Coordinates of C-alpha atoms in Angstrom, one line a residue:
M4 CA -28.4 -4.1 -16.8
E5 CA -25.9 -6.1 -15.7
V6 CA -25.1 -9.7 -17.3
F7 CA -24.3 -10.6 -13.8
P8 CA -23.8 -10.2 -10.2
Y9 CA -19.9 -9.1 -11.2
K10 CA -19.7 -7.2 -7.7
E11 CA -20.3 -10.4 -5.7
Y12 CA -17.5 -11.7 -6.5
D13 CA -13.9 -12.2 -5.7
G14 CA -10.8 -12.5 -8.5
L15 CA -10.9 -16.0 -7.5
G16 CA -14.9 -16.1 -8.1
L17 CA -14.4 -14.2 -11.1
A18 CA -12.1 -16.7 -12.5
E19 CA -13.8 -19.7 -11.7
L20 CA -17.1 -18.0 -13.0
I21 CA -15.1 -17.8 -16.9
K22 CA -13.6 -21.2 -16.1
S23 CA -16.7 -23.0 -16.0
K24 CA -17.9 -21.1 -19.0
Q25 CA -20.7 -19.5 -17.2
V26 CA -19.9 -15.8 -18.1
K27 CA -17.6 -14.8 -20.9
P28 CA -14.6 -12.9 -20.5
I29 CA -15.7 -10.3 -22.3
E30 CA -18.6 -9.7 -20.1
V31 CA -16.5 -9.5 -17.0
L32 CA -14.6 -7.4 -18.6
Q33 CA -17.7 -4.7 -19.9
E34 CA -18.8 -4.8 -16.6
A35 CA -15.6 -3.8 -15.1
I36 CA -15.8 -1.0 -17.2
K37 CA -19.0 -0.2 -16.8
Q38 CA -18.3 0.0 -12.8
I39 CA -15.1 2.5 -13.7
E40 CA -16.9 4.8 -16.0
K41 CA -20.1 4.6 -13.2
Q42 CA -17.8 5.5 -10.1
N43 CA -14.8 7.0 -11.3
P44 CA -16.6 10.5 -12.0
S45 CA -16.8 10.8 -8.0
L46 CA -14.1 9.2 -6.6
N47 CA -11.5 9.9 -9.2
A48 CA -9.5 6.8 -9.3
V49 CA -8.7 5.6 -12.2
I50 CA -6.3 8.6 -14.4
N51 CA -5.6 6.1 -17.0
K52 CA -7.7 3.6 -19.0
M53 CA -6.2 0.9 -20.9
Y54 CA -10.2 -0.9 -22.1
D55 CA -8.6 -1.7 -25.9
H56 CA -5.3 -3.0 -24.4
A57 CA -7.4 -5.1 -21.6
E58 CA -9.7 -6.5 -24.6
N59 CA -6.8 -7.2 -27.1
S60 CA -5.4 -8.9 -24.4
L61 CA -8.4 -11.5 -23.5
G62 CA -7.4 -13.6 -26.9
S63 CA -3.7 -14.7 -25.3
I64 CA -5.0 -15.5 -21.8
N65 CA -3.9 -19.3 -20.4
Y66 CA -7.2 -20.0 -19.2
D67 CA -5.8 -22.6 -16.9
S68 CA -3.8 -19.8 -14.8
P69 CA -5.7 -18.5 -11.4
F70 CA -6.7 -15.4 -12.1
A71 CA -7.9 -15.6 -16.1
A72 CA -9.5 -12.7 -17.8
V73 CA -10.4 -11.1 -14.0
P74 CA -10.1 -7.2 -14.6
M75 CA -7.1 -5.5 -12.2
L76 CA -5.9 -1.9 -12.1
L77 CA -2.1 -1.3 -12.0
K78 CA -0.7 1.8 -9.5
D79 CA 0.8 5.1 -11.8
I80 CA 4.7 4.1 -10.1
T81 CA 6.9 1.8 -10.7
Q82 CA 4.1 -0.7 -12.3
E83 CA 4.6 0.0 -15.9
I84 CA 3.6 -1.9 -18.8
A85 CA 5.7 -1.3 -22.1
G86 CA 4.0 1.5 -24.4
E87 CA 1.9 2.9 -21.7
K88 CA 2.5 6.2 -20.3
I89 CA 3.7 6.0 -16.2
T90 CA 3.6 9.2 -14.4
S91 CA 4.1 8.6 -10.8
G92 CA 1.4 11.3 -10.4
S93 CA 4.0 14.4 -11.4
K94 CA 3.0 16.7 -14.1
S95 CA 6.8 16.4 -15.2
L96 CA 6.2 12.9 -16.4
Q97 CA 3.2 13.3 -18.2
G98 CA 4.8 12.5 -21.8
Y99 CA 7.1 9.6 -20.7
T100 CA 6.2 6.1 -21.8
A101 CA 7.8 3.0 -20.3
K102 CA 9.9 1.4 -22.8
D103 CA 9.5 -2.4 -20.7
D104 CA 7.4 -4.4 -18.2
S105 CA 8.2 -4.2 -15.1
A106 CA 9.2 -7.5 -13.4
Y107 CA 5.8 -7.0 -11.0
V108 CA 3.8 -6.5 -14.1
A109 CA 5.4 -9.4 -15.9
K110 CA 4.7 -11.6 -12.9
A111 CA 1.1 -10.6 -12.5
R112 CA 0.1 -11.1 -16.5
E113 CA 1.1 -15.1 -15.7
T114 CA -1.5 -14.8 -13.5
G115 CA -3.9 -14.5 -16.0
V116 CA -5.3 -11.1 -15.1
V117 CA -6.2 -8.4 -17.9
F118 CA -5.3 -5.0 -17.0
V119 CA -7.9 -2.3 -17.3
G120 CA -6.1 1.1 -16.2
Q121 CA -3.5 2.6 -14.2
T122 CA -4.8 4.4 -10.6
N123 CA -4.0 7.7 -8.5
V124 CA -1.4 8.0 -6.6
P125 CA 0.5 11.3 -4.4
E126 CA 3.3 12.9 -6.6
F127 CA 6.3 10.2 -6.7
A128 CA 4.0 8.3 -4.3
L129 CA 5.6 10.2 -1.0
M130 CA 2.1 10.9 1.4
G131 CA -0.4 8.8 3.2
T132 CA -3.4 10.5 1.1
T133 CA -4.0 10.5 -2.7
E134 CA -4.1 14.4 -3.7
P135 CA -2.0 14.8 -6.4
A136 CA -1.6 18.7 -8.0
F137 CA -1.6 17.3 -11.1
Y138 CA -4.4 14.5 -11.3
G139 CA -6.5 16.1 -8.5
P140 CA -7.5 14.0 -4.8
T141 CA -9.2 10.2 -4.6
R142 CA -12.3 10.1 -2.7
N143 CA -13.2 7.6 0.1
P144 CA -16.2 4.9 -1.1
W145 CA -17.1 5.7 2.5
N146 CA -17.3 8.9 3.0
M147 CA -15.9 11.2 -0.2
N148 CA -15.5 13.8 2.1
H149 CA -12.2 11.9 3.3
T150 CA -9.0 10.7 2.2
P151 CA -8.7 6.9 1.2
G152 CA -4.9 7.3 2.3
G153 CA -1.9 6.5 0.4
S154 CA -0.4 6.5 -1.2
S155 CA -2.2 3.2 -3.2
G156 CA -5.4 5.4 -1.8
G157 CA -6.7 5.1 -6.2
S158 CA -5.9 1.2 -6.0
A159 CA -8.1 1.2 -2.5
A160 CA -10.9 3.6 -3.6
A161 CA -11.1 1.7 -6.7
V162 CA -11.2 -2.3 -5.0
A163 CA -13.3 -0.6 -2.0
S164 CA -16.3 0.6 -4.2
G165 CA -16.1 -2.2 -6.7
M166 CA -14.2 -1.2 -9.7
V167 CA -12.3 -4.3 -9.8
P168 CA -11.9 -7.3 -7.0
I169 CA -8.3 -6.6 -7.1
A170 CA -5.7 -3.8 -7.9
G171 CA -1.7 -3.2 -7.5
A172 CA -0.3 -1.5 -4.9
N173 CA 3.1 -1.0 -3.2
D174 CA 4.5 0.1 0.4
G175 CA 7.4 2.3 0.9
G176 CA 6.3 3.4 4.9
G177 CA 2.6 1.7 4.3
S178 CA 1.2 2.4 1.2
I179 CA -0.9 -0.6 1.2
R180 CA -1.3 -0.7 5.1
I181 CA -3.1 2.6 5.1
P182 CA -5.1 2.4 2.2
A183 CA -6.1 -1.0 3.2
A184 CA -7.3 0.5 6.8
Y185 CA -9.2 3.8 5.3
C186 CA -11.3 1.8 3.0
G187 CA -12.2 -1.4 4.6
L188 CA -9.7 -3.8 3.0
F189 CA -7.4 -6.6 3.4
G190 CA -3.6 -5.3 2.5
I191 CA -0.5 -7.1 3.2
K192 CA 2.8 -6.1 2.7
P193 CA 4.7 -9.0 2.4
S194 CA 8.9 -9.7 3.1
R195 CA 11.7 -7.6 2.0
G196 CA 12.5 -9.8 -1.2
R197 CA 9.5 -11.6 -1.6
T198 CA 8.0 -10.0 -4.9
P199 CA 9.4 -8.3 -8.5
A200 CA 11.6 -5.3 -8.1
G201 CA 13.4 -5.6 -11.1
P202 CA 14.4 -5.4 -14.0
I203 CA 16.0 -2.1 -13.8
F204 CA 16.3 -1.8 -10.2
G205 CA 17.1 -4.7 -7.9
R206 CA 15.5 -2.4 -5.0
H207 CA 13.1 0.1 -4.6
W208 CA 14.2 2.6 -1.4
Q209 CA 16.8 0.8 -0.2
G210 CA 14.8 -2.6 0.1
A211 CA 11.7 -0.7 2.2
S212 CA 9.1 -0.4 -0.7
V213 CA 7.8 -4.1 -1.9
D214 CA 4.9 -4.6 -4.5
H215 CA 1.9 -6.5 -4.1
V216 CA -1.9 -6.0 -4.4
L217 CA -4.9 -4.8 -2.5
T218 CA -8.3 -6.9 -2.3
R219 CA -11.4 -7.5 -0.4
T220 CA -10.7 -10.8 0.2
V221 CA -7.8 -12.6 2.3
R222 CA -7.6 -15.8 -0.4
D223 CA -7.3 -13.6 -3.1
S224 CA -4.4 -11.5 -1.7
A225 CA -2.8 -14.8 -0.8
A226 CA -3.1 -16.6 -4.5
M227 CA -1.6 -13.8 -5.9
L228 CA 1.1 -13.3 -3.5
D229 CA 1.4 -17.6 -4.4
E230 CA 2.1 -16.5 -8.0
L231 CA 4.2 -13.2 -7.4
H232 CA 6.6 -14.5 -5.0
G233 CA 10.0 -16.3 -6.3
Y234 CA 13.5 -15.7 -7.4
E235 CA 14.2 -13.0 -9.6
K236 CA 17.6 -12.0 -11.4
A237 CA 17.2 -8.5 -10.7
A238 CA 16.5 -8.9 -7.1
A239 CA 19.1 -7.5 -4.5
F240 CA 17.2 -9.2 -1.1
H241 CA 15.5 -12.4 -1.7
A242 CA 12.9 -14.0 1.8
R243 CA 13.4 -17.2 2.7
S244 CA 11.1 -19.8 0.8
F245 CA 7.8 -21.2 1.8
E246 CA 7.1 -24.6 1.6
G247 CA 3.7 -25.0 0.5
T248 CA 0.9 -22.2 -1.2
Y249 CA -0.5 -18.9 0.8
L250 CA -3.9 -19.9 -0.6
K251 CA -4.1 -23.3 1.0
I252 CA -2.7 -22.3 4.3
C253 CA -5.3 -18.9 4.2
Q254 CA -7.9 -21.1 4.4
A255 CA -6.3 -24.3 6.5
P256 CA -7.5 -23.9 10.4
L257 CA -4.3 -22.2 13.3
E258 CA -3.3 -25.8 14.8
R259 CA -2.0 -23.8 17.7
K260 CA -2.9 -20.6 19.6
L261 CA -0.6 -17.4 19.3
K262 CA 1.4 -15.6 21.8
I263 CA 0.5 -12.2 20.3
A264 CA 1.7 -8.8 22.0
Y265 CA 0.3 -5.6 21.5
T266 CA 0.5 -1.7 21.8
I267 CA -1.6 1.3 21.5
A268 CA 0.8 3.8 22.1
S269 CA 2.3 5.9 19.4
P270 CA 6.0 5.1 18.9
I271 CA 7.3 8.9 18.3
G272 CA 5.1 9.8 21.3
T273 CA 2.8 11.1 19.2
K274 CA -1.2 11.4 20.3
V275 CA -3.3 8.2 19.4
D276 CA -7.2 8.6 18.7
A277 CA -9.5 6.9 20.7
E278 CA -11.0 4.8 17.7
C279 CA -8.2 4.0 16.6
K280 CA -7.2 2.9 20.3
L281 CA -10.8 0.9 20.5
A282 CA -10.4 -0.9 17.2
V283 CA -7.0 -2.5 18.7
N284 CA -8.6 -3.3 21.9
K285 CA -11.4 -4.8 20.1
A286 CA -9.3 -6.4 18.1
A287 CA -7.2 -8.3 21.3
A288 CA -10.4 -9.1 23.3
L289 CA -11.4 -11.0 19.3
L290 CA -7.8 -12.9 19.6
E291 CA -8.3 -13.5 23.4
S292 CA -12.1 -15.1 22.3
L293 CA -10.3 -17.2 19.2
G294 CA -8.1 -18.8 21.9
H295 CA -4.9 -16.9 21.5
F296 CA -2.9 -15.2 23.9
V297 CA -2.6 -11.4 24.1
E298 CA -0.1 -9.2 26.4
E299 CA 0.7 -5.6 26.6
K300 CA 3.9 -4.8 25.4
E301 CA 6.0 -2.5 23.1
A302 CA 8.6 -3.3 20.3
P303 CA 12.1 -2.6 21.6
V304 CA 13.1 -0.2 19.0
D305 CA 13.5 3.4 19.4
G306 CA 11.0 4.7 17.4
S307 CA 12.6 8.4 17.1
K308 CA 15.3 6.7 15.8
I309 CA 13.1 4.6 13.5
A310 CA 11.3 7.5 12.1
K311 CA 14.2 9.6 11.4
S312 CA 16.1 7.1 10.0
Y313 CA 13.5 6.5 7.7
L314 CA 13.1 10.1 6.6
T315 CA 17.1 10.3 6.1
M316 CA 16.4 7.4 3.3
Y317 CA 13.2 9.5 2.2
F318 CA 14.9 12.9 2.0
G319 CA 17.8 11.3 -0.2
E320 CA 15.0 8.8 -2.7
V321 CA 13.5 11.8 -3.4
A322 CA 16.3 14.1 -3.8
A323 CA 17.6 10.8 -6.4
T324 CA 13.9 11.1 -8.1
L325 CA 14.5 14.8 -8.9
A326 CA 18.0 14.3 -10.6
S327 CA 17.0 11.4 -12.4
L328 CA 14.3 13.3 -13.8
E329 CA 16.8 15.1 -16.0
S330 CA 17.1 12.1 -18.2
V331 CA 13.2 12.3 -19.2
L332 CA 13.0 15.7 -19.6
G333 CA 16.4 16.4 -21.6
R334 CA 17.6 18.9 -18.3
K335 CA 17.9 19.7 -14.7
A336 CA 14.5 19.6 -13.0
K337 CA 13.5 23.2 -11.6
M338 CA 10.8 23.7 -8.9
T339 CA 8.2 24.4 -11.2
D340 CA 8.3 20.7 -11.7
V341 CA 7.3 19.5 -9.0
E342 CA 4.8 20.0 -5.9
P343 CA 6.5 22.7 -3.5
T344 CA 6.5 20.1 -1.0
T345 CA 8.4 17.5 -3.0
W346 CA 10.8 20.1 -4.0
L347 CA 11.7 20.8 -0.5
L348 CA 11.9 17.6 0.7
G349 CA 14.7 17.2 -2.3
L350 CA 16.4 20.0 -1.0
L351 CA 16.7 18.3 2.2
G352 CA 17.9 15.4 0.7
K353 CA 21.0 17.1 -1.2
V354 CA 22.1 18.8 2.7
S355 CA 21.9 15.0 4.1
S356 CA 25.3 13.4 4.1
A357 CA 26.3 9.9 3.0
E358 CA 27.6 8.9 6.7
E359 CA 23.9 10.1 7.3
F360 CA 22.6 8.1 5.0
V361 CA 24.8 4.6 6.3
L362 CA 24.4 5.1 9.5
A363 CA 20.3 5.5 8.7
I364 CA 21.0 2.2 7.1
R365 CA 22.7 0.7 10.5
E366 CA 19.6 1.7 12.2
W367 CA 17.2 -0.8 10.0
D368 CA 20.0 -3.5 10.6
K369 CA 19.6 -2.8 15.0
A370 CA 15.7 -2.7 14.7
A371 CA 15.4 -5.6 12.7
I372 CA 17.8 -8.0 15.0
A373 CA 15.8 -6.7 17.8
M374 CA 12.1 -7.8 16.2
E375 CA 13.8 -11.6 15.6
A376 CA 14.3 -11.4 19.2
F377 CA 11.5 -10.2 20.0
H378 CA 9.3 -12.9 18.1
E379 CA 10.9 -15.7 19.3
T380 CA 8.6 -14.9 22.4
Y381 CA 5.8 -13.4 20.3
D382 CA 4.6 -14.6 17.0
L383 CA 2.8 -11.4 16.5
Y384 CA 2.7 -7.9 17.1
L385 CA -0.7 -5.8 17.3
T386 CA -0.8 -1.9 17.1
P387 CA -3.0 0.5 15.4
A388 CA -2.5 0.4 11.4
T389 CA -2.8 4.5 11.7
A390 CA -3.2 6.8 14.5
C391 CA -5.7 8.6 13.2
P392 CA -9.5 7.8 10.9
P393 CA -8.8 9.0 7.6
A394 CA -8.6 12.8 7.1
I395 CA -11.2 15.2 5.4
I396 CA -9.6 16.2 1.8
G397 CA -7.5 19.1 1.7
E398 CA -7.2 19.2 5.2
L399 CA -3.0 18.2 5.7
E400 CA -2.3 21.2 2.5
P401 CA 0.0 23.2 3.6
S402 CA -1.4 26.8 5.1
S403 CA -0.5 29.5 3.1
S404 CA 2.4 30.4 5.7
E405 CA 3.6 27.1 5.1
K406 CA 3.0 27.5 1.1
F407 CA 5.0 30.6 1.6
L408 CA 7.9 29.0 3.7
I409 CA 8.7 26.5 1.2
K410 CA 8.1 28.1 -2.1
T411 CA 10.9 30.7 -0.4
V412 CA 13.3 28.1 0.7
G413 CA 13.0 26.1 -2.2
S414 CA 13.6 29.3 -4.7
L415 CA 16.5 29.6 -3.1
G416 CA 18.0 26.6 -2.5
L417 CA 18.3 26.9 1.5
G418 CA 18.2 23.2 2.5
S419 CA 21.2 23.4 4.7
L420 CA 20.1 26.3 6.8
L421 CA 16.4 24.2 7.0
K422 CA 18.5 21.6 8.1
K423 CA 20.2 23.7 10.9
S424 CA 16.8 25.0 12.2
G425 CA 15.8 21.7 13.1
I426 CA 12.8 21.6 11.4
I427 CA 13.6 17.8 10.1
D428 CA 12.4 16.6 13.8
Q429 CA 9.1 18.6 13.0
I430 CA 8.5 17.3 9.9
A431 CA 9.0 14.0 10.9
E432 CA 6.1 14.3 13.9
N433 CA 4.0 16.4 11.1
S434 CA 4.6 13.8 8.7
L435 CA 4.1 10.6 11.0
K436 CA 2.0 11.5 13.7
R437 CA -1.0 10.1 11.9
T438 CA 0.8 7.0 10.4
P439 CA 3.9 6.6 13.1
F440 CA 3.1 3.0 13.1
T441 CA 3.6 1.3 9.9
Q442 CA 7.4 2.3 9.4
L443 CA 8.9 -0.2 11.0
A444 CA 7.9 -3.4 9.2
N445 CA 9.1 -1.6 5.8
L446 CA 12.4 -1.1 7.4
T447 CA 13.3 -4.4 9.4
G448 CA 11.8 -6.0 6.2
Q449 CA 9.0 -7.8 7.9
P450 CA 5.5 -8.6 6.7
A451 CA 3.0 -6.8 7.8
M452 CA -0.8 -6.3 7.5
S453 CA -3.9 -4.6 8.3
V454 CA -7.3 -6.3 8.2
P455 CA -10.7 -4.6 8.9
L456 CA -11.9 -4.8 12.2
H457 CA -13.5 -1.4 12.7
L458 CA -16.3 1.3 12.0
T459 CA -16.1 4.7 13.5
P460 CA -19.5 6.0 14.7
D461 CA -19.2 8.4 11.3
G462 CA -19.0 5.1 9.3
L463 CA -15.4 5.6 8.5
P464 CA -13.3 2.2 8.4
I465 CA -10.0 1.6 11.2
G466 CA -8.2 -0.9 10.2
V467 CA -5.9 -2.6 12.8
Q468 CA -1.6 -4.3 12.2
L469 CA -0.3 -7.2 12.5
I470 CA 3.1 -7.4 12.2
A471 CA 5.2 -10.9 12.3
G472 CA 8.7 -12.1 12.0
R473 CA 10.5 -12.3 8.8
G474 CA 9.2 -14.6 6.2
G475 CA 6.0 -15.1 8.0
E476 CA 3.3 -14.1 5.7
D477 CA 1.6 -17.8 6.0
L478 CA 1.6 -16.9 9.7
L479 CA -0.1 -13.9 9.1
F480 CA -2.7 -15.0 5.8
Q481 CA -3.5 -18.0 8.4
L482 CA -4.7 -15.4 11.1
A483 CA -6.3 -13.6 8.9
G484 CA -8.4 -16.3 7.0
Q485 CA -9.4 -17.2 11.0
L486 CA -10.4 -13.3 11.7
E487 CA -12.2 -12.9 8.2
Q488 CA -14.6 -15.9 9.3
T489 CA -16.2 -13.3 12.6
E490 CA -18.5 -10.9 12.6
S491 CA -16.1 -8.5 13.4
W492 CA -14.6 -8.5 9.7
L493 CA -15.8 -5.1 7.9
D494 CA -17.5 -6.2 4.5
V495 CA -16.7 -3.4 2.3
K496 CA -19.9 -3.7 0.5
E497 CA -21.6 -1.8 3.4
N498 CA -19.9 1.3 2.0
P499 CA -22.5 3.7 0.3
L500 CA -20.8 3.3 -3.6
F501 CA -20.5 -0.6 -3.5
S502 CA -24.1 -0.8 -4.4
R503 CA -24.5 2.2 -6.7

């Protein structure tokens, strides 16, 4: 029997109970552990439990901090805790232990949270589903036959099932927004340079990837960003400052009506599921009912060029990751050290030229300039968060013939031949056709959020995405706060596992 209704409270709510001495910190931690132990065997969301670490940290917390003694999970990539293992979802790193706290972890710790474990990710956070060979798939609390998305799928499943109210996440191509969309959560990717990237690196994925959290409530996300953002000496990028607090702005009424452009068309010309189109059309109607001006208008960017420039970076980063494994393994990485698809992506990175890489980054800048001009007319840009509902677990696994081809190409090192074959265009379509909408904001550095406004007839959440101009998190939070008060906002407590 639970000591108090733990799942009824978001992170700030739990912190308030603790500060007012209605519950003890250890009682909150014990409830979180109880939920993880109850839910995780079914969901496979948490792959490293840190219960002793969490309990030991209770004595060193500043109980005036906003999330004092609130249980939080971290993502098993980049969010490193000194002395704890971090594997990035790969067997190649199963023996690796972090030497220092990441800057993100150090900042998050200052908010008062206690870290109770790490969440499952696809190998090196490369996929939009969370099905690593090393740990096995994470399942969606709304329907365990389906994926929670990726790469922050473990964090999303943990929050959506009520294990913890808040979990670490990062987003290099949609990895906060995709799982938020699939699990009925709120997820915002901040502007480039808004959250910490150091201390070892000043950027992740050339600035495309940023860290934040997944939450059930808008206010938890806003309050955490208030604490995470600020100057960091290691950072290669810095977002423009915001005078005020995101927590206050998300609870403040909008003082003006917004002009919002929207589209239901895939930027790479692929199919968009009817339910995802319906989600956007419903959202557009809701926004109009709230008094905002909504107009169908596509962004002034070349979607195909954006996709290709994203993949050029993606391939290069995988190749660099495989090269960096030498310092951990004490030898060069072999194909058997990683999943076949990872090895194939690395091969494509090795045969991409420096010229191609520079031209790709220039496309990012062109798109950023075009979007800044776009936002001189439109406050926000509304799109589907994803082009399809959550896939069935295993549905996106390569077929037997594809696995044979990957293994053959990988073992022979035929990256150049593969590139000349035109397969990169095919990879671009296959890998992005389910999630073609999220990469734009990563490459331009804009903030973007997924909000839970639609449930399919099968009972699966589908989020919609809203993108603001660079540095415009305040506007996103303010609108999210308004939408959260409507009946259209999906209640994550409705999923089957939350009430368990």
